[in-house]
PDB file of C-alpha atoms in Angstrom:
ATOM      1  CA  GLY S1379      15.567  -9.642   9.562  1.00 55.00           C
ATOM      2  CA  ALA S1380      13.661  -6.786  11.158  1.00 83.00           C
ATOM      3  CA  GLY S1381      10.893  -5.283   9.126  1.00 94.00           C
ATOM      4  CA  VAL S1382       9.362  -1.823   9.193  1.00 97.00           C
ATOM      5  CA  SER S1383       8.361  -0.922  12.724  1.00 97.00           C
ATOM      6  CA  GLN S1384       5.610   1.554  13.585  1.00 98.00           C
ATOM      7  CA  SER S1385       4.576   2.943  16.937  1.00 97.00           C
ATOM      8  CA  PRO S1386       2.228   3.195  18.613  1.00 97.00           C
ATOM      9  CA  SER S1387       0.137   0.400  17.137  1.00 96.00           C
ATOM     10  CA  ASN S1388      -3.017   2.093  18.392  1.00 97.00           C
ATOM     11  CA  LYS S1389      -3.673   5.673  19.404  1.00 97.00           C
ATOM     12  CA  VAL S1390      -6.882   7.129  20.758  1.00 97.00           C
ATOM     13  CA  THR S1391      -7.013  10.860  21.300  1.00 96.00           C
ATOM     14  CA  GLU S1392      -9.467  13.690  21.643  1.00 96.00           C
ATOM     15  CA  LYS S1393     -10.352  16.026  18.830  1.00 97.00           C
ATOM     16  CA  GLY S1394      -8.050  19.019  18.784  1.00 97.00           C
ATOM     17  CA  LYS S1395      -5.024  17.256  20.260  1.00 97.00           C
ATOM     18  CA  ASP S1396      -1.738  16.802  18.408  1.00 98.00           C
ATOM     19  CA  VAL S1397      -0.400  13.313  17.669  1.00 98.00           C
ATOM     20  CA  GLU S1398       2.949  11.935  16.566  1.00 98.00           C
ATOM     21  CA  LEU S1399       3.323   8.664  14.711  1.00 98.00           C
ATOM     22  CA  ARG S1400       6.687   7.003  14.371  1.00 98.00           C
ATOM     23  CA  CYS S1401       8.170   4.821  11.657  1.00 98.00           C
ATOM     24  CA  ASP S1402      11.430   2.905  11.820  1.00 97.00           C
ATOM     25  CA  PRO S1403      12.277   1.630   8.323  1.00 96.00           C
ATOM     26  CA  ILE S1404      14.291  -1.407   7.331  1.00 96.00           C
ATOM     27  CA  SER S1405      17.967  -0.730   7.862  1.00 93.00           C
ATOM     28  CA  GLY S1406      19.621   0.524   4.678  1.00 91.00           C
ATOM     29  CA  HIS S1407      16.399   1.537   2.971  1.00 94.00           C
ATOM     30  CA  THR S1408      16.797   5.070   1.684  1.00 93.00           C
ATOM     31  CA  ALA S1409      13.209   5.616   0.586  1.00 94.00           C
ATOM     32  CA  LEU S1410      10.352   5.985   3.058  1.00 96.00           C
ATOM     33  CA  TYR S1411       6.666   6.479   2.358  1.00 96.00           C
ATOM     34  CA  TRP S1412       3.609   7.310   4.442  1.00 98.00           C
ATOM     35  CA  TYR S1413       0.130   6.190   3.377  1.00 97.00           C
ATOM     36  CA  ARG S1414      -3.274   6.466   4.993  1.00 97.00           C
ATOM     37  CA  GLN S1415      -5.874   3.702   4.868  1.00 96.00           C
ATOM     38  CA  SER S1416      -9.476   4.518   5.620  1.00 93.00           C
ATOM     39  CA  LEU S1417     -12.792   2.890   4.821  1.00 83.00           C
ATOM     40  CA  GLY S1418     -14.045   5.677   2.645  1.00 76.00           C
ATOM     41  CA  GLN S1419     -10.852   6.614   0.823  1.00 77.00           C
ATOM     42  CA  GLY S1420      -8.934   3.371   0.534  1.00 86.00           C
ATOM     43  CA  LEU S1421      -5.140   3.631   0.509  1.00 92.00           C
ATOM     44  CA  GLU S1422      -3.843   7.155  -0.078  1.00 94.00           C
ATOM     45  CA  PHE S1423      -0.272   8.321  -0.522  1.00 94.00           C
ATOM     46  CA  LEU S1424       0.789  11.069   1.877  1.00 97.00           C
ATOM     47  CA  ILE S1425       4.510  11.795   1.560  1.00 96.00           C
ATOM     48  CA  TYR S1426       7.752  10.325   0.222  1.00 94.00           C
ATOM     49  CA  PHE S1427      11.242  10.728   1.656  1.00 94.00           C
ATOM     50  CA  GLN S1428      14.517  10.038  -0.084  1.00 92.00           C
ATOM     51  CA  GLY S1429      17.081  10.239   2.670  1.00 92.00           C
ATOM     52  CA  ASN S1430      16.063  13.190   4.822  1.00 93.00           C
ATOM     53  CA  SER S1431      14.479  15.121   1.975  1.00 92.00           C
ATOM     54  CA  ALA S1432      10.828  14.981   0.957  1.00 91.00           C
ATOM     55  CA  PRO S1433      10.626  15.440  -2.806  1.00 89.00           C
ATOM     56  CA  ASP S1434       6.941  14.570  -2.885  1.00 91.00           C
ATOM     57  CA  LYS S1435       4.559  15.920  -0.261  1.00 93.00           C
ATOM     58  CA  SER S1436       1.636  16.061  -2.628  1.00 92.00           C
ATOM     59  CA  GLY S1437      -0.579  13.711  -0.618  1.00 93.00           C
ATOM     60  CA  LEU S1438      -0.610  15.610   2.677  1.00 96.00           C
ATOM     61  CA  PRO S1439      -4.284  16.556   3.066  1.00 95.00           C
ATOM     62  CA  SER S1440      -3.818  19.850   4.904  1.00 95.00           C
ATOM     63  CA  ASP S1441      -1.251  22.028   6.651  1.00 96.00           C
ATOM     64  CA  ARG S1442      -2.137  20.242   9.897  1.00 98.00           C
ATOM     65  CA  PHE S1443      -0.097  17.321   8.600  1.00 98.00           C
ATOM     66  CA  SER S1444       3.696  17.369   8.583  1.00 97.00           C
ATOM     67  CA  ALA S1445       6.471  14.817   8.560  1.00 98.00           C
ATOM     68  CA  GLU S1446      10.175  14.708   9.041  1.00 97.00           C
ATOM     69  CA  ARG S1447      12.933  12.180   8.742  1.00 96.00           C
ATOM     70  CA  THR S1448      16.209  12.398  10.573  1.00 90.00           C
ATOM     71  CA  GLY S1449      19.491  10.595  10.004  1.00 89.00           C
ATOM     72  CA  GLY S1450      18.048   8.983   6.910  1.00 85.00           C
ATOM     73  CA  SER S1451      16.223   6.573   9.182  1.00 93.00           C
ATOM     74  CA  VAL S1452      13.343   7.196  11.588  1.00 97.00           C
ATOM     75  CA  SER S1453      10.412   9.276  10.411  1.00 98.00           C
ATOM     76  CA  THR S1454       7.706  11.032  12.385  1.00 98.00           C
ATOM     77  CA  LEU S1455       4.303  12.006  11.017  1.00 98.00           C
ATOM     78  CA  THR S1456       2.659  14.760  13.049  1.00 98.00           C
ATOM     79  CA  ILE S1457      -0.994  15.712  12.921  1.00 98.00           C
ATOM     80  CA  GLN S1458      -1.904  18.944  14.666  1.00 98.00           C
ATOM     81  CA  ARG S1459      -5.351  19.847  15.970  1.00 98.00           C
ATOM     82  CA  THR S1460      -6.740  16.457  15.059  1.00 98.00           C
ATOM     83  CA  GLN S1461     -10.184  16.150  13.529  1.00 97.00           C
ATOM     84  CA  GLN S1462     -12.504  13.152  13.430  1.00 95.00           C
ATOM     85  CA  GLU S1463     -11.869  12.700   9.719  1.00 95.00           C
ATOM     86  CA  ASP S1464      -8.226  12.007  10.570  1.00 96.00           C
ATOM     87  CA  SER S1465      -9.264   8.653  12.019  1.00 96.00           C
ATOM     88  CA  ALA S1466      -7.575   5.998   9.894  1.00 97.00           C
ATOM     89  CA  VAL S1467      -4.730   3.522   9.796  1.00 97.00           C
ATOM     90  CA  TYR S1468      -1.451   5.229   8.973  1.00 98.00           C
ATOM     91  CA  LEU S1469       0.958   2.946   7.156  1.00 97.00           C
ATOM     92  CA  CYS S1470       4.653   3.451   6.642  1.00 97.00           C
ATOM     93  CA  ALA S1471       6.686   1.696   3.964  1.00 96.00           C
ATOM     94  CA  SER S1472      10.335   1.659   2.987  1.00 96.00           C
ATOM     95  CA  SER S1473      12.251   0.537  -0.058  1.00 93.00           C
ATOM     96  CA  LEU S1474      15.870  -0.017  -0.930  1.00 90.00           C
ATOM     97  CA  GLY S1475      15.936   2.889  -3.367  1.00 78.00           C
ATOM     98  CA  GLY S1476      13.533   5.558  -4.418  1.00 72.00           C
ATOM     99  CA  GLY S1477      12.765   4.107  -7.800  1.00 78.00           C
ATOM    100  CA  ALA S1478       9.203   3.223  -8.651  1.00 79.00           C
ATOM    101  CA  ASN S1479      10.346  -0.271  -9.604  1.00 84.00           C
ATOM    102  CA  GLN S1480      11.366  -1.150  -6.055  1.00 87.00           C
ATOM    103  CA  PRO S1481       8.865  -3.090  -3.948  1.00 91.00           C
ATOM    104  CA  GLN S1482       7.837  -1.263  -0.809  1.00 94.00           C
ATOM    105  CA  HIS S1483       7.836  -3.043   2.520  1.00 95.00           C
ATOM    106  CA  PHE S1484       5.086  -2.027   4.913  1.00 96.00           C
ATOM    107  CA  GLY S1485       4.785  -1.826   8.651  1.00 96.00           C
ATOM    108  CA  ASP S1486       1.664  -2.958  10.471  1.00 95.00           C
ATOM    109  CA  GLY S1487       0.421   0.593  10.818  1.00 96.00           C
ATOM    110  CA  THR S1488      -0.845   2.892  13.539  1.00 97.00           C
ATOM    111  CA  ARG S1489      -4.598   2.814  14.039  1.00 96.00           C
ATOM    112  CA  LEU S1490      -5.600   6.363  14.952  1.00 97.00           C
ATOM    113  CA  SER S1491      -8.997   7.051  16.489  1.00 97.00           C
ATOM    114  CA  ILE S1492     -10.151  10.598  17.140  1.00 97.00           C
ATOM    115  CA  LEU S1493     -12.938  10.929  19.683  1.00 94.00           C
TER     116      LEU S1493
ATOM    117  CA  ALA O1000      -3.144  10.887 -13.974  1.00 77.00           C
ATOM    118  CA  GLN O1001      -2.460   7.381 -12.807  1.00 85.00           C
ATOM    119  CA  SER O1002      -5.285   5.181 -11.604  1.00 91.00           C
ATOM    120  CA  VAL O1003      -6.028   1.587 -10.742  1.00 95.00           C
ATOM    121  CA  ALA O1004      -9.361  -0.194 -10.781  1.00 96.00           C
ATOM    122  CA  GLN O1005     -10.284  -3.417  -9.081  1.00 97.00           C
ATOM    123  CA  PRO O1006     -13.795  -4.057 -10.345  1.00 96.00           C
ATOM    124  CA  GLU O1007     -14.746  -6.691  -7.783  1.00 96.00           C
ATOM    125  CA  ASP O1008     -15.202  -5.870  -4.109  1.00 96.00           C
ATOM    126  CA  GLN O1009     -15.201  -9.582  -3.284  1.00 97.00           C
ATOM    127  CA  VAL O1010     -14.257 -12.817  -4.990  1.00 98.00           C
ATOM    128  CA  ASN O1011     -15.474 -16.162  -3.670  1.00 98.00           C
ATOM    129  CA  VAL O1012     -13.860 -19.446  -4.672  1.00 98.00           C
ATOM    130  CA  ALA O1013     -13.827 -22.967  -3.361  1.00 98.00           C
ATOM    131  CA  GLU O1014     -10.600 -24.405  -2.026  1.00 98.00           C
ATOM    132  CA  GLY O1015      -8.669 -26.176  -4.756  1.00 97.00           C
ATOM    133  CA  ASN O1016     -10.247 -24.152  -7.547  1.00 98.00           C
ATOM    134  CA  PRO O1017      -8.319 -21.578  -9.568  1.00 97.00           C
ATOM    135  CA  LEU O1018      -8.725 -17.949  -8.582  1.00 97.00           C
ATOM    136  CA  THR O1019      -8.476 -14.668 -10.448  1.00 98.00           C
ATOM    137  CA  VAL O1020      -8.505 -11.187  -8.951  1.00 98.00           C
ATOM    138  CA  LYS O1021      -8.874  -8.496 -11.592  1.00 98.00           C
ATOM    139  CA  CYS O1022      -6.987  -5.243 -11.982  1.00 98.00           C
ATOM    140  CA  THR O1023      -6.868  -2.621 -14.703  1.00 97.00           C
ATOM    141  CA  TYR O1024      -4.696   0.472 -14.739  1.00 95.00           C
ATOM    142  CA  SER O1025      -4.235   3.808 -16.427  1.00 92.00           C
ATOM    143  CA  VAL O1026      -0.835   5.478 -16.614  1.00 86.00           C
ATOM    144  CA  SER O1027       1.100   7.614 -19.050  1.00 83.00           C
ATOM    145  CA  GLY O1028       4.410   6.023 -19.825  1.00 82.00           C
ATOM    146  CA  ASN O1029       5.592   2.606 -18.738  1.00 82.00           C
ATOM    147  CA  PRO O1030       3.793   1.198 -15.713  1.00 86.00           C
ATOM    148  CA  TYR O1031       5.285  -0.631 -12.806  1.00 92.00           C
ATOM    149  CA  LEU O1032       2.617  -2.921 -11.425  1.00 94.00           C
ATOM    150  CA  PHE O1033       2.406  -4.577  -8.032  1.00 96.00           C
ATOM    151  CA  TRP O1034       0.171  -6.887  -6.048  1.00 97.00           C
ATOM    152  CA  TYR O1035       0.016  -6.775  -2.274  1.00 97.00           C
ATOM    153  CA  VAL O1036      -1.955  -8.815   0.246  1.00 97.00           C
ATOM    154  CA  GLN O1037      -3.244  -7.607   3.599  1.00 96.00           C
ATOM    155  CA  TYR O1038      -4.311  -9.813   6.477  1.00 94.00           C
ATOM    156  CA  PRO O1039      -6.466  -8.397   9.299  1.00 90.00           C
ATOM    157  CA  ASN O1040      -4.698  -5.801  11.442  1.00 87.00           C
ATOM    158  CA  ARG O1041      -1.501  -6.180   9.469  1.00 90.00           C
ATOM    159  CA  GLY O1042       0.344  -4.106   6.913  1.00 90.00           C
ATOM    160  CA  LEU O1043       0.603  -4.947   3.245  1.00 94.00           C
ATOM    161  CA  GLN O1044       2.794  -7.803   2.110  1.00 96.00           C
ATOM    162  CA  PHE O1045       4.429  -7.691  -1.313  1.00 95.00           C
ATOM    163  CA  LEU O1046       3.408 -10.565  -3.597  1.00 97.00           C
ATOM    164  CA  LEU O1047       4.840  -9.778  -7.012  1.00 96.00           C
ATOM    165  CA  LYS O1048       5.698  -7.052  -9.490  1.00 95.00           C
ATOM    166  CA  TYR O1049       5.886  -6.406 -13.193  1.00 94.00           C
ATOM    167  CA  ILE O1050       8.557  -3.996 -14.374  1.00 90.00           C
ATOM    168  CA  THR O1051       9.516  -5.205 -17.804  1.00 87.00           C
ATOM    169  CA  GLY O1052      10.110  -8.415 -19.700  1.00 87.00           C
ATOM    170  CA  ASP O1053       7.996 -11.568 -19.578  1.00 90.00           C
ATOM    171  CA  ASN O1054       4.310 -10.777 -19.293  1.00 92.00           C
ATOM    172  CA  LEU O1055       3.725 -13.640 -16.863  1.00 95.00           C
ATOM    173  CA  VAL O1056       5.156 -12.843 -13.466  1.00 96.00           C
ATOM    174  CA  LYS O1057       5.483 -15.379 -10.677  1.00 96.00           C
ATOM    175  CA  GLY O1058       5.456 -14.338  -7.041  1.00 95.00           C
ATOM    176  CA  SER O1059       5.124 -15.518  -3.490  1.00 93.00           C
ATOM    177  CA  TYR O1060       2.816 -18.293  -2.228  1.00 94.00           C
ATOM    178  CA  GLY O1061       2.134 -19.673  -5.710  1.00 96.00           C
ATOM    179  CA  PHE O1062       0.585 -16.480  -7.047  1.00 97.00           C
ATOM    180  CA  GLU O1063       1.204 -15.200 -10.544  1.00 97.00           C
ATOM    181  CA  ALA O1064      -0.035 -12.300 -12.616  1.00 98.00           C
ATOM    182  CA  GLU O1065      -0.275 -11.587 -16.297  1.00 95.00           C
ATOM    183  CA  PHE O1066       0.520  -8.186 -17.740  1.00 95.00           C
ATOM    184  CA  ASN O1067      -1.607  -7.343 -20.766  1.00 95.00           C
ATOM    185  CA  LYS O1068      -0.619  -4.044 -22.315  1.00 92.00           C
ATOM    186  CA  SER O1069      -3.400  -3.882 -24.893  1.00 93.00           C
ATOM    187  CA  GLN O1070      -6.070  -4.429 -22.235  1.00 95.00           C
ATOM    188  CA  THR O1071      -4.158  -2.422 -19.581  1.00 95.00           C
ATOM    189  CA  SER O1072      -4.735  -5.259 -17.153  1.00 96.00           C
ATOM    190  CA  PHE O1073      -2.682  -7.065 -14.538  1.00 97.00           C
ATOM    191  CA  HIS O1074      -4.861  -9.843 -13.146  1.00 98.00           C
ATOM    192  CA  LEU O1075      -3.696 -11.910 -10.188  1.00 98.00           C
ATOM    193  CA  LYS O1076      -4.072 -15.664 -10.486  1.00 98.00           C
ATOM    194  CA  LYS O1077      -3.447 -18.860  -8.607  1.00 98.00           C
ATOM    195  CA  PRO O1078      -4.067 -22.367  -9.988  1.00 97.00           C
ATOM    196  CA  SER O1079      -5.358 -23.861  -6.741  1.00 97.00           C
ATOM    197  CA  ALA O1080      -6.745 -21.689  -3.942  1.00 97.00           C
ATOM    198  CA  LEU O1081      -6.146 -22.338  -0.247  1.00 97.00           C
ATOM    199  CA  VAL O1082      -8.360 -21.284   2.652  1.00 97.00           C
ATOM    200  CA  SER O1083      -5.328 -19.429   4.000  1.00 96.00           C
ATOM    201  CA  ASP O1084      -5.330 -17.246   0.860  1.00 97.00           C
ATOM    202  CA  SER O1085      -8.444 -15.494   2.206  1.00 97.00           C
ATOM    203  CA  ALA O1086      -7.408 -11.859   2.652  1.00 97.00           C
ATOM    204  CA  LEU O1087      -7.641  -8.389   1.121  1.00 96.00           C
ATOM    205  CA  TYR O1088      -5.703  -7.946  -2.121  1.00 97.00           C
ATOM    206  CA  PHE O1089      -4.489  -4.664  -3.546  1.00 97.00           C
ATOM    207  CA  CYS O1090      -3.236  -3.889  -7.010  1.00 97.00           C
ATOM    208  CA  ALA O1091      -0.959  -0.859  -7.306  1.00 95.00           C
ATOM    209  CA  VAL O1092       0.756   1.109 -10.035  1.00 92.00           C
ATOM    210  CA  GLY O1093       3.941   3.113  -9.871  1.00 87.00           C
ATOM    211  CA  GLY O1094       6.187   4.647 -12.476  1.00 73.00           C
ATOM    212  CA  GLY O1095       4.905   6.663 -15.362  1.00 65.00           C
ATOM    213  CA  SER O1096       5.794  10.214 -16.198  1.00 63.00           C
ATOM    214  CA  GLY O1097       6.896  12.312 -13.254  1.00 63.00           C
ATOM    215  CA  ASN O1098       6.333   9.623 -10.673  1.00 66.00           C
ATOM    216  CA  THR O1099       8.501   9.809  -7.569  1.00 73.00           C
ATOM    217  CA  GLY O1100       8.025   6.203  -6.534  1.00 82.00           C
ATOM    218  CA  LYS O1101       4.702   6.542  -4.787  1.00 89.00           C
ATOM    219  CA  LEU O1102       2.144   3.826  -5.409  1.00 92.00           C
ATOM    220  CA  ILE O1103      -1.432   4.379  -6.491  1.00 93.00           C
ATOM    221  CA  PHE O1104      -3.624   1.618  -5.112  1.00 95.00           C
ATOM    222  CA  GLY O1105      -6.882   0.106  -6.224  1.00 96.00           C
ATOM    223  CA  GLN O1106      -9.734  -0.105  -3.759  1.00 95.00           C
ATOM    224  CA  GLY O1107      -8.926  -3.675  -2.845  1.00 96.00           C
ATOM    225  CA  THR O1108     -10.634  -7.014  -3.411  1.00 97.00           C
ATOM    226  CA  THR O1109     -11.566  -9.344  -0.583  1.00 97.00           C
ATOM    227  CA  LEU O1110     -10.808 -12.937  -1.486  1.00 97.00           C
ATOM    228  CA  GLN O1111     -12.859 -15.546   0.354  1.00 97.00           C
ATOM    229  CA  VAL O1112     -11.788 -19.163  -0.115  1.00 97.00           C
ATOM    230  CA  LYS O1113     -14.269 -21.657   1.282  1.00 96.00           C
ATOM    231  CA  PRO O1114     -13.357 -25.199   2.327  1.00 95.00           C
TER     232      PRO O1114
END
């Protein structure tokens, strides 16, 4: 079946621009997660959604980062006024439930490059 | 606070030999432990998990891992390595007190299997 889909796969933008990254989870998965993967920081948790609510936003690095999820499905991660340190691969994952015992299924990520 | 350590940046083995990729964790409460594999320019693929029960967990592609509570370890193993196993491997921990389902990842270990 279809896995987690992320778009765009690559995004190059100038410093100071806003970007939107999209995640389409596996159908029926109620939990959705965003992570960031960078050379210096490894894999970092950003935000967790259960349905349309975000009970854990503790990983968002600054108020330039926001995310929403609509209809319990698609999620968008928005980065405003991008900075060079935002360059990374942004990974989305979904799981059947929100429990920590559920394996998360990952998309292939969006590679974001800030010039 | 939860944490995961993968002490080896890289592991080199010859094809056909057994392999071990090490992982230790720190968590308050009961841990949920996961191994994921990442191929170049791809997202993470779930290999196996330990939630409770038998300390030896079997997963995809012939991989297994052993949970050792006293040593707080969860090493990944395979009896006979394949060249196609060459990839980046991540250990992750979830669960514990107050966890919302997010995963905390180790820094990753590159496995190189030589013919």
